[in-house]
Short mmCIF file of C-alpha atoms in Angstrom, two decimals:
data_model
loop_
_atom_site.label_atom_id
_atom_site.label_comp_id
_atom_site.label_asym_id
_atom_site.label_seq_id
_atom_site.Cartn_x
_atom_site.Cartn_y
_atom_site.Cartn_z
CA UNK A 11 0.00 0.00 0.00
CA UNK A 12 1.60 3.38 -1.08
CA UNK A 13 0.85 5.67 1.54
CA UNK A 14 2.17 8.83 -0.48
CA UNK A 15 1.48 8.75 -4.09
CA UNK A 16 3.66 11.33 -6.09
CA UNK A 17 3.13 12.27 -9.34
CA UNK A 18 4.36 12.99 -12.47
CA UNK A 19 7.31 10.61 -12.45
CA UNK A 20 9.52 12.85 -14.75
CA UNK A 21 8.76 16.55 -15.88
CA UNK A 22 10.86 18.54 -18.70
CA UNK A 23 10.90 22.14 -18.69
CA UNK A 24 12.29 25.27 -20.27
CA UNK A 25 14.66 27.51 -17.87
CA UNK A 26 12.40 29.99 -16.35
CA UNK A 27 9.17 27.68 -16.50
CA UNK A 28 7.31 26.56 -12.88
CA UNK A 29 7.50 22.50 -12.55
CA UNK A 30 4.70 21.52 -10.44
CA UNK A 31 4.91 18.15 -8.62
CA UNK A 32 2.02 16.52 -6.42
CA UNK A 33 1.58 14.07 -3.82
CA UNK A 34 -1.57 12.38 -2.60
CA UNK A 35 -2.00 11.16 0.88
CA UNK A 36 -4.70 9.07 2.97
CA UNK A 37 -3.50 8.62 6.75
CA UNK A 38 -4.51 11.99 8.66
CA UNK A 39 -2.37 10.99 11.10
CA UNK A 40 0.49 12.62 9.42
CA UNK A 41 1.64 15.88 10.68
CA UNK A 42 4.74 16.86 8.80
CA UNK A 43 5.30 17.49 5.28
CA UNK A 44 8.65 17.87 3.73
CA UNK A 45 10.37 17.77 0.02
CA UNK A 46 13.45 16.58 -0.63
CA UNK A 47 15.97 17.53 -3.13
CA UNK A 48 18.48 14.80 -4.30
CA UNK A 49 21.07 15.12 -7.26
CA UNK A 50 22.56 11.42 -8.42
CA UNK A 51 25.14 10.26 -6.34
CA UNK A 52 24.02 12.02 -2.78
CA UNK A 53 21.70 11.92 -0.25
CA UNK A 54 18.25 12.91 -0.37
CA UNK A 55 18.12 17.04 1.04
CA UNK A 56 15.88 18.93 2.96
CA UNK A 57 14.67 21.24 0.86
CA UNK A 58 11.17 22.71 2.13
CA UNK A 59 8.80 21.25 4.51
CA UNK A 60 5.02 22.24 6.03
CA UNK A 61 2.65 21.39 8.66
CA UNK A 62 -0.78 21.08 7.82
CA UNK A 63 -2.22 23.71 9.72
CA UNK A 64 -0.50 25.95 6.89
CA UNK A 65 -1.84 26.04 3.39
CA UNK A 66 1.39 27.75 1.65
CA UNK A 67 4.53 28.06 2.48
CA UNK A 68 7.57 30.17 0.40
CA UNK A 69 11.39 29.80 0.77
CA UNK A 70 12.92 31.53 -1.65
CA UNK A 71 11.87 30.22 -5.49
CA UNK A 72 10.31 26.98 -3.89
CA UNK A 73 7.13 26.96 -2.47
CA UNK A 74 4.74 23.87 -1.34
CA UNK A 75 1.49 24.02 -1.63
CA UNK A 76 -0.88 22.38 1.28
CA UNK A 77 -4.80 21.32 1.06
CA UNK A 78 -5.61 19.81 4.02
CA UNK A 79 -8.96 18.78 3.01
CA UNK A 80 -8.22 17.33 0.08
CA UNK A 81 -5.12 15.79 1.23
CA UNK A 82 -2.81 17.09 -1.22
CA UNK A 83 0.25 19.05 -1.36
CA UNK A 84 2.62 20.20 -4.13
CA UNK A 85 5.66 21.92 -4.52
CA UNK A 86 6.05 24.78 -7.06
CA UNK A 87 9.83 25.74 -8.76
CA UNK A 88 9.67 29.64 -9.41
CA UNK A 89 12.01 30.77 -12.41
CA UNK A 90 13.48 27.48 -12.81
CA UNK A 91 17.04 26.98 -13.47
CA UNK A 92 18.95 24.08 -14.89
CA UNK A 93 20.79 23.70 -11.59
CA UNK A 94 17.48 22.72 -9.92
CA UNK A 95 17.26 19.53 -12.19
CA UNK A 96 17.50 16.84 -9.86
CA UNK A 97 14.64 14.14 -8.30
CA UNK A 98 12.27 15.45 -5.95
CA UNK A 99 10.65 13.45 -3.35
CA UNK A 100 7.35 14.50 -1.25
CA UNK A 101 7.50 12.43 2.31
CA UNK A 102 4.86 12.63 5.21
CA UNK A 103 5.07 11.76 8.53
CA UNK A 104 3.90 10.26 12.07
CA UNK A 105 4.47 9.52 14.98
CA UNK A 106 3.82 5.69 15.83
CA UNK A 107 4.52 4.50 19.56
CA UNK A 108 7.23 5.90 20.65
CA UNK A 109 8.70 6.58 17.52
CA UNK A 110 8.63 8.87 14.27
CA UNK A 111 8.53 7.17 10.70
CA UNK A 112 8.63 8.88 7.35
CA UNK A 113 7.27 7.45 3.84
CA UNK A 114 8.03 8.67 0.80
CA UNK A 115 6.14 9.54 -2.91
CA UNK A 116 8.23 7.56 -5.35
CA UNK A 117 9.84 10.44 -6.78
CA UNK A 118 9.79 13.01 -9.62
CA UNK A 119 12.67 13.32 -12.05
CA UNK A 120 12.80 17.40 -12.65
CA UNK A 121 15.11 18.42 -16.31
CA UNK A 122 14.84 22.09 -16.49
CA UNK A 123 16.25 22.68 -20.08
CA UNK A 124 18.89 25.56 -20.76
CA UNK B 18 26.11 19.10 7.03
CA UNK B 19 24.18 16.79 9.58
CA UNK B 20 27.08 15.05 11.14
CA UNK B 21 26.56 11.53 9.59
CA UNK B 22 29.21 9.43 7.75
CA UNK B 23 28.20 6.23 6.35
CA UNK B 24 30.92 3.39 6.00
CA UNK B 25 31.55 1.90 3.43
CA UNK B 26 30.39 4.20 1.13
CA UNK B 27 30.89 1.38 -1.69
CA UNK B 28 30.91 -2.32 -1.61
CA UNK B 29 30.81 -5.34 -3.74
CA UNK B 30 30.22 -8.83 -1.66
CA UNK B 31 29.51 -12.29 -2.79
CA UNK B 32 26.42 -13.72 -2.22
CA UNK B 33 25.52 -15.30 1.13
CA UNK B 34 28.25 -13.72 2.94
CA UNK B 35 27.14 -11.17 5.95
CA UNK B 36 27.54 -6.88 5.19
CA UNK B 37 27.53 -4.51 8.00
CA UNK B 38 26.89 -1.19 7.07
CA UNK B 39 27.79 1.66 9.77
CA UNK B 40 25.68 5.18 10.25
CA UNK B 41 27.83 7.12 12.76
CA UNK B 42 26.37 10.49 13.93
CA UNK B 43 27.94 13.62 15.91
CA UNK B 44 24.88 15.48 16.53
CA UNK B 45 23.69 12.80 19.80
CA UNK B 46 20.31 12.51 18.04
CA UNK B 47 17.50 10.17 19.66
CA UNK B 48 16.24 9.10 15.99
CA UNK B 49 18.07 7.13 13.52
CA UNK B 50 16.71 5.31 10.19
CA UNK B 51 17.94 2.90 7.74
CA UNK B 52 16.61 3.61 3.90
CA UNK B 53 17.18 1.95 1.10
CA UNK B 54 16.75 3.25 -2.42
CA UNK B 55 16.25 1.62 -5.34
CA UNK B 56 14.77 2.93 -9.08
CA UNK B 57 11.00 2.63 -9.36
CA UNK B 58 10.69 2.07 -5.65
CA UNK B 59 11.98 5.98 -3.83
CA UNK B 60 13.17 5.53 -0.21
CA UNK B 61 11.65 2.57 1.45
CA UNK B 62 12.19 2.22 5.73
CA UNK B 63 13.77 -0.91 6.59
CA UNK B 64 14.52 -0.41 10.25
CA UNK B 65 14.59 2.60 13.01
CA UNK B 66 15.81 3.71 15.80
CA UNK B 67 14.47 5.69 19.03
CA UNK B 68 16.77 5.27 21.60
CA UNK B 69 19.94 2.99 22.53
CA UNK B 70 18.75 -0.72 22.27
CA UNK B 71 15.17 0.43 21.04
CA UNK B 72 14.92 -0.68 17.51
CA UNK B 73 11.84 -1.65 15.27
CA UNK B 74 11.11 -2.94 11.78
CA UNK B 75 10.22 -0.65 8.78
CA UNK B 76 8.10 -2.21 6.01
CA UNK B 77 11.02 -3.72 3.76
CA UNK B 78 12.92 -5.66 6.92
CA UNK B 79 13.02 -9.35 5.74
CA UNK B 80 16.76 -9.75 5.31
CA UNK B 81 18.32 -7.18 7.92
CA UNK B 82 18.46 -7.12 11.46
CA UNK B 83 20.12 -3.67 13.19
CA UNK B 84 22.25 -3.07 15.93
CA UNK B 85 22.05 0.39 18.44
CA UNK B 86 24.52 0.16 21.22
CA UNK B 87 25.65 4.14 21.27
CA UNK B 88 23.36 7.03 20.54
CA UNK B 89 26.19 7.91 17.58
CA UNK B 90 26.40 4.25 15.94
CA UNK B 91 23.62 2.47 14.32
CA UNK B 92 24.64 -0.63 12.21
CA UNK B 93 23.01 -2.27 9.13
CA UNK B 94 23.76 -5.85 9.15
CA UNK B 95 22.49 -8.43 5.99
CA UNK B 96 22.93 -11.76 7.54
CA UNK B 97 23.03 -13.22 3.97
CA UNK B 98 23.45 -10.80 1.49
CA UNK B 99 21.79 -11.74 -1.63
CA UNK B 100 20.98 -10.08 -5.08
CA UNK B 101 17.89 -8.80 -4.29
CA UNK B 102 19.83 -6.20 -1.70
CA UNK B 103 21.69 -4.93 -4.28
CA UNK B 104 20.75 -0.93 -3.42
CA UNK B 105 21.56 2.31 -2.50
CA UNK B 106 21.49 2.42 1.65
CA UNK B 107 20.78 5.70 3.46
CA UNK B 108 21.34 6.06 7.01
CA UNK B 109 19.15 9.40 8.30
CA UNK B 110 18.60 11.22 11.51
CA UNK B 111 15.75 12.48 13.08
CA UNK B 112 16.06 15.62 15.19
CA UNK B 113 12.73 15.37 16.92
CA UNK B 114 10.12 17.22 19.23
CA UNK B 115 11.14 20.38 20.09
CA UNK B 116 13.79 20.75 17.57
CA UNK B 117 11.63 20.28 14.61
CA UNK B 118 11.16 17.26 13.59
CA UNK B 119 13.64 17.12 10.81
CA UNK B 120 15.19 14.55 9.17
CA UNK B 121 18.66 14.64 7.94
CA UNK B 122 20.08 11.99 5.01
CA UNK B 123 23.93 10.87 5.12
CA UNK B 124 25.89 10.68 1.32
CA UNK B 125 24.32 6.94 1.23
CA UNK B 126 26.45 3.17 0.62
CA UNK B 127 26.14 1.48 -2.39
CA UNK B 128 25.89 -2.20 -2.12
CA UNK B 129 26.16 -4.66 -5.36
CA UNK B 130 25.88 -8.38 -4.46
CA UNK B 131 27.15 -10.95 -7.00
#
């Protein structure tokens, strides 16, 4: 069962466009919502994250998108660049016992064309 | 820069031998995770941390067991490696309640069993 569905798997723009990627969830329990930025050969980054009692939130040219009753979110790339071409991964999480667990979307391949 | 080196950070084995991966942290955080990352797939859990000696499964743990003796250490061990582990393995840290909940990706180990 996929608790975070992400979609589109890869997106191609033109520098300067705005890639949109969105993820789907179903568990309300989750309470944290973060992107990750990863280029090939590292590790996944932080890159932005939101709570869901917040419905946008901006840092810098990124900004995530939040619709609580829906439960969606997606992340928007302002004036994109070729240096943001990398995957992005949505994640949500819980807490579960005593612990905290994060699942991810399955990733988005981002090519932002020169 | 988190403060988490993964060891090795490359490794061929044979299989059916036993791997130990190492995710050694400087930051004394309560939360460690073991990912693993292969195409099609994103970042599945295959075992946590929440404390010294307080461990629990993720939903891809057939095949591992972990170890947590220190707050700073958490090992990855494949009893038997076999093809099918063949991955990328990310070790992460989770800063928690109050400190944000954030979670924090090492530079990852590659694994290729032949």
């Amino acid at each position: 069962q996929q608790q975070v569905k992400q979609s589109p798997q890869s997106l191609i723009v033109q520098k300067g466009g705005i890639p949109i990627i969105n993820c789907a969830y179903e568990n309300t329990a989750f309470d944290y919502f973060p992107w990750y930025q990863q280029f090939p050969g590292k590790g996944p980054a932080l890159l932005i994250a939101i709570r869901p009692d917040v419905s946008e939130k901006k840092e810098g040219r990124f900004t995530i998108s939040f619709n609580k009753s829906a439960k969606q979110f997606s992340l928007h790339i302002m004036d994109s660049q070729p240096g943001d071409s990398a995957t992005y991964f949505c994640a949500a999480k819980r807490r579960q016992g005593g612990s905290e667990k994060l699942v991810f979307g399955k990733g988005t391949k981002l090519t932002v064309n020169p | 820069d988190a403060g988490i080196t993964q060891s090795p950070r490359h490794k061929v084995t044979e299989t059916g031998t036993p791997v130990t991966l190492r995710c050694h942290q400087t930051e004394n955080h309560r939360y460690m995770y073991w990912y693993r990352q292969d195409p099609g797939h994103g970042l599945r859990l295959i075992h946590y941390s929440y404390g010294v000696k307080d461990t629990d499964k993720g939903e891809v743990s057939d095949g591992y067991s972990v170890s947590r003796s220190k707050t700073e250490d958490f090992l990855l061990t494949l009893e038997s490696a076999t093809s099918s582990q063949t991955s990328v393995y990310f070790c992460a840290i989770g800063t928690g309640v109050p400190a944000g909940n954030t979670i924090y990706f090492g530079e990852g180990s590659w694994l290729t069993v032949v």
